[in-house]
Amino acid sequence: ENYTPHMESFWLNEMKKGNASPRHTHYTKHFSGCFYVDMPNKAPGIKFYSPVSRIDKPTIDVRQHGTFNSTMWEFLPEEGQLYMWESWIEHEVVPTDFEGVRRTAAFDIMLKRNRATFF
């Protein structure tokens, strides 16, 4: 109740075979999201990178990566799904060989503090 979400930006994406969206963040926003309109067979999903992957110091050796210790997570959304994440999280879409057009609607959201009411 102290904050109101505001859509700061909205754009439509069409990706064809070989197109990509390089690794990036939307660091000046609070939340980002993507609605998957068309996901042809073999179209690329989205990869998210853990902020731990930015640390240059070696960490404990990992024998097997899992949900809680991976530095990257890849998801293959289905048509009609909505993904949202904190905007500072790095993400990318890698080029893939597929037929058709991958269509998404993406957006960024900012949380605006509501004015305090004093009685």
PDB file of C-alpha atoms in Angstrom:
ATOM      1  CA  GLU A   1       0.000   0.000   0.000  1.00  0.00           C
ATOM      2  CA  ASN A   2       3.044   2.311   0.238  1.00  0.00           C
ATOM      3  CA  TYR A   3       4.007   1.949  -3.428  1.00  0.00           C
ATOM      4  CA  THR A   4       2.218   2.075  -6.767  1.00  0.00           C
ATOM      5  CA  PRO A   5       3.655   0.313  -9.854  1.00  0.00           C
ATOM      6  CA  HIS A   6       4.088   2.402 -13.012  1.00  0.00           C
ATOM      7  CA  MET A   7       4.978   1.008 -16.424  1.00  0.00           C
ATOM      8  CA  GLU A   8       8.013   3.011 -17.547  1.00  0.00           C
ATOM      9  CA  SER A   9       8.572   1.385 -20.924  1.00  0.00           C
ATOM     10  CA  PHE A  10       6.885  -1.106 -23.211  1.00  0.00           C
ATOM     11  CA  TRP A  11       8.111  -2.627 -26.468  1.00  0.00           C
ATOM     12  CA  LEU A  12       7.361  -5.444 -28.878  1.00  0.00           C
ATOM     13  CA  ASN A  13       9.990  -7.906 -30.090  1.00  0.00           C
ATOM     14  CA  GLU A  14      10.074 -10.092 -33.177  1.00  0.00           C
ATOM     15  CA  MET A  15      12.972 -12.506 -33.444  1.00  0.00           C
ATOM     16  CA  LYS A  16      13.748 -14.700 -36.410  1.00  0.00           C
ATOM     17  CA  LYS A  17      16.334 -17.399 -36.917  1.00  0.00           C
ATOM     18  CA  GLY A  18      19.773 -16.168 -35.863  1.00  0.00           C
ATOM     19  CA  ASN A  19      18.551 -13.055 -33.992  1.00  0.00           C
ATOM     20  CA  ALA A  20      19.736 -12.456 -30.439  1.00  0.00           C
ATOM     21  CA  SER A  21      19.403 -10.116 -27.488  1.00  0.00           C
ATOM     22  CA  PRO A  22      22.890  -9.751 -25.932  1.00  0.00           C
ATOM     23  CA  ARG A  23      23.462 -10.104 -22.199  1.00  0.00           C
ATOM     24  CA  HIS A  24      22.169  -6.978 -20.428  1.00  0.00           C
ATOM     25  CA  THR A  25      20.235  -5.507 -17.501  1.00  0.00           C
ATOM     26  CA  HIS A  26      17.597  -2.807 -17.137  1.00  0.00           C
ATOM     27  CA  TYR A  27      19.484  -1.414 -14.157  1.00  0.00           C
ATOM     28  CA  THR A  28      17.618   1.889 -13.830  1.00  0.00           C
ATOM     29  CA  LYS A  29      14.244   0.153 -13.376  1.00  0.00           C
ATOM     30  CA  HIS A  30      12.811  -1.976 -10.546  1.00  0.00           C
ATOM     31  CA  PHE A  31      11.134  -4.871 -12.379  1.00  0.00           C
ATOM     32  CA  SER A  32      11.207  -6.128 -15.958  1.00  0.00           C
ATOM     33  CA  GLY A  33       8.947  -8.595 -17.667  1.00  0.00           C
ATOM     34  CA  CYS A  34       8.180 -10.389 -20.876  1.00  0.00           C
ATOM     35  CA  PHE A  35       4.940 -11.861 -22.160  1.00  0.00           C
ATOM     36  CA  TYR A  36       5.447 -14.662 -24.704  1.00  0.00           C
ATOM     37  CA  VAL A  37       2.993 -14.236 -27.580  1.00  0.00           C
ATOM     38  CA  ASP A  38       4.434 -16.670 -30.173  1.00  0.00           C
ATOM     39  CA  MET A  39       7.055 -19.310 -29.368  1.00  0.00           C
ATOM     40  CA  PRO A  40       7.718 -21.441 -32.466  1.00  0.00           C
ATOM     41  CA  ASN A  41       9.224 -24.895 -32.085  1.00  0.00           C
ATOM     42  CA  LYS A  42      12.964 -24.631 -31.185  1.00  0.00           C
ATOM     43  CA  ALA A  43      12.739 -20.851 -30.614  1.00  0.00           C
ATOM     44  CA  PRO A  44      15.202 -19.662 -27.949  1.00  0.00           C
ATOM     45  CA  GLY A  45      14.195 -19.189 -24.352  1.00  0.00           C
ATOM     46  CA  ILE A  46      15.735 -16.712 -21.942  1.00  0.00           C
ATOM     47  CA  LYS A  47      18.878 -17.049 -19.811  1.00  0.00           C
ATOM     48  CA  PHE A  48      19.307 -15.351 -16.438  1.00  0.00           C
ATOM     49  CA  TYR A  49      22.694 -14.928 -14.748  1.00  0.00           C
ATOM     50  CA  SER A  50      23.381 -14.955 -11.031  1.00  0.00           C
ATOM     51  CA  PRO A  51      25.109 -11.846  -9.670  1.00  0.00           C
ATOM     52  CA  VAL A  52      27.611 -14.280  -8.131  1.00  0.00           C
ATOM     53  CA  SER A  53      28.950 -14.871 -11.660  1.00  0.00           C
ATOM     54  CA  ARG A  54      30.341 -11.283 -11.575  1.00  0.00           C
ATOM     55  CA  ILE A  55      32.683 -12.047  -8.676  1.00  0.00           C
ATOM     56  CA  ASP A  56      36.264 -12.440  -9.864  1.00  0.00           C
ATOM     57  CA  LYS A  57      37.498 -14.330  -6.794  1.00  0.00           C
ATOM     58  CA  PRO A  58      37.413 -18.122  -6.955  1.00  0.00           C
ATOM     59  CA  THR A  59      34.748 -19.782  -4.872  1.00  0.00           C
ATOM     60  CA  ILE A  60      34.311 -23.282  -3.565  1.00  0.00           C
ATOM     61  CA  ASP A  61      34.612 -25.899  -6.310  1.00  0.00           C
ATOM     62  CA  VAL A  62      31.219 -27.172  -7.381  1.00  0.00           C
ATOM     63  CA  ARG A  63      30.987 -30.812  -8.374  1.00  0.00           C
ATOM     64  CA  GLN A  64      27.389 -30.578  -9.526  1.00  0.00           C
ATOM     65  CA  HIS A  65      25.355 -27.454 -10.237  1.00  0.00           C
ATOM     66  CA  GLY A  66      21.793 -27.260  -8.965  1.00  0.00           C
ATOM     67  CA  THR A  67      19.045 -24.742  -8.376  1.00  0.00           C
ATOM     68  CA  PHE A  68      20.838 -23.013  -5.494  1.00  0.00           C
ATOM     69  CA  ASN A  69      24.433 -22.873  -6.757  1.00  0.00           C
ATOM     70  CA  SER A  70      24.198 -22.304 -10.502  1.00  0.00           C
ATOM     71  CA  THR A  71      25.496 -19.113 -12.080  1.00  0.00           C
ATOM     72  CA  MET A  72      22.997 -19.306 -14.964  1.00  0.00           C
ATOM     73  CA  TRP A  73      19.400 -20.464 -15.388  1.00  0.00           C
ATOM     74  CA  GLU A  74      17.768 -21.050 -18.766  1.00  0.00           C
ATOM     75  CA  PHE A  75      14.013 -21.146 -19.256  1.00  0.00           C
ATOM     76  CA  LEU A  76      11.950 -22.068 -22.289  1.00  0.00           C
ATOM     77  CA  PRO A  77       8.692 -20.122 -21.887  1.00  0.00           C
ATOM     78  CA  GLU A  78       5.488 -21.252 -23.537  1.00  0.00           C
ATOM     79  CA  GLU A  79       3.046 -19.070 -25.437  1.00  0.00           C
ATOM     80  CA  GLY A  80       0.836 -17.145 -23.032  1.00  0.00           C
ATOM     81  CA  GLN A  81       3.329 -17.145 -20.154  1.00  0.00           C
ATOM     82  CA  LEU A  82       4.490 -13.993 -18.382  1.00  0.00           C
ATOM     83  CA  TYR A  83       7.952 -13.814 -16.803  1.00  0.00           C
ATOM     84  CA  MET A  84       8.950 -11.034 -14.391  1.00  0.00           C
ATOM     85  CA  TRP A  85      12.286 -10.428 -12.659  1.00  0.00           C
ATOM     86  CA  GLU A  86      14.212  -7.747 -10.818  1.00  0.00           C
ATOM     87  CA  SER A  87      15.670  -5.468 -13.481  1.00  0.00           C
ATOM     88  CA  TRP A  88      19.282  -5.632 -12.255  1.00  0.00           C
ATOM     89  CA  ILE A  89      19.476  -9.351 -13.102  1.00  0.00           C
ATOM     90  CA  GLU A  90      21.512  -9.952 -16.253  1.00  0.00           C
ATOM     91  CA  HIS A  91      19.692 -11.832 -19.007  1.00  0.00           C
ATOM     92  CA  GLU A  92      19.990 -12.675 -22.695  1.00  0.00           C
ATOM     93  CA  VAL A  93      18.409 -14.524 -25.605  1.00  0.00           C
ATOM     94  CA  VAL A  94      20.930 -16.478 -27.674  1.00  0.00           C
ATOM     95  CA  PRO A  95      20.707 -16.934 -31.460  1.00  0.00           C
ATOM     96  CA  THR A  96      19.046 -20.195 -32.481  1.00  0.00           C
ATOM     97  CA  ASP A  97      18.087 -21.900 -35.719  1.00  0.00           C
ATOM     98  CA  PHE A  98      14.297 -22.179 -35.838  1.00  0.00           C
ATOM     99  CA  GLU A  99      11.429 -21.572 -38.238  1.00  0.00           C
ATOM    100  CA  GLY A 100       8.857 -18.828 -37.716  1.00  0.00           C
ATOM    101  CA  VAL A 101       8.850 -15.669 -35.631  1.00  0.00           C
ATOM    102  CA  ARG A 102       9.312 -15.479 -31.849  1.00  0.00           C
ATOM    103  CA  ARG A 103       7.079 -12.639 -30.618  1.00  0.00           C
ATOM    104  CA  THR A 104       7.149 -11.088 -27.172  1.00  0.00           C
ATOM    105  CA  ALA A 105       5.863  -7.990 -25.400  1.00  0.00           C
ATOM    106  CA  ALA A 106       8.372  -6.630 -22.876  1.00  0.00           C
ATOM    107  CA  PHE A 107       8.145  -3.921 -20.240  1.00  0.00           C
ATOM    108  CA  ASP A 108       9.853  -2.202 -17.322  1.00  0.00           C
ATOM    109  CA  ILE A 109       8.150  -1.174 -14.095  1.00  0.00           C
ATOM    110  CA  MET A 110       9.088   1.396 -11.466  1.00  0.00           C
ATOM    111  CA  LEU A 111       7.609   1.509  -7.986  1.00  0.00           C
ATOM    112  CA  LYS A 112       6.592   5.012  -6.950  1.00  0.00           C
ATOM    113  CA  ARG A 113       6.266   5.807  -3.261  1.00  0.00           C
ATOM    114  CA  ASN A 114       2.800   6.972  -2.318  1.00  0.00           C
ATOM    115  CA  ARG A 115       2.608  10.212  -0.406  1.00  0.00           C
ATOM    116  CA  ALA A 116       2.290   9.739   3.297  1.00  0.00           C
ATOM    117  CA  THR A 117      -0.990  10.808   4.786  1.00  0.00           C
ATOM    118  CA  PHE A 118      -0.826  12.370   8.236  1.00  0.00           C
ATOM    119  CA  PHE A 119      -3.867  12.787  10.479  1.00  0.00           C
TER     120      PHE A 119
END
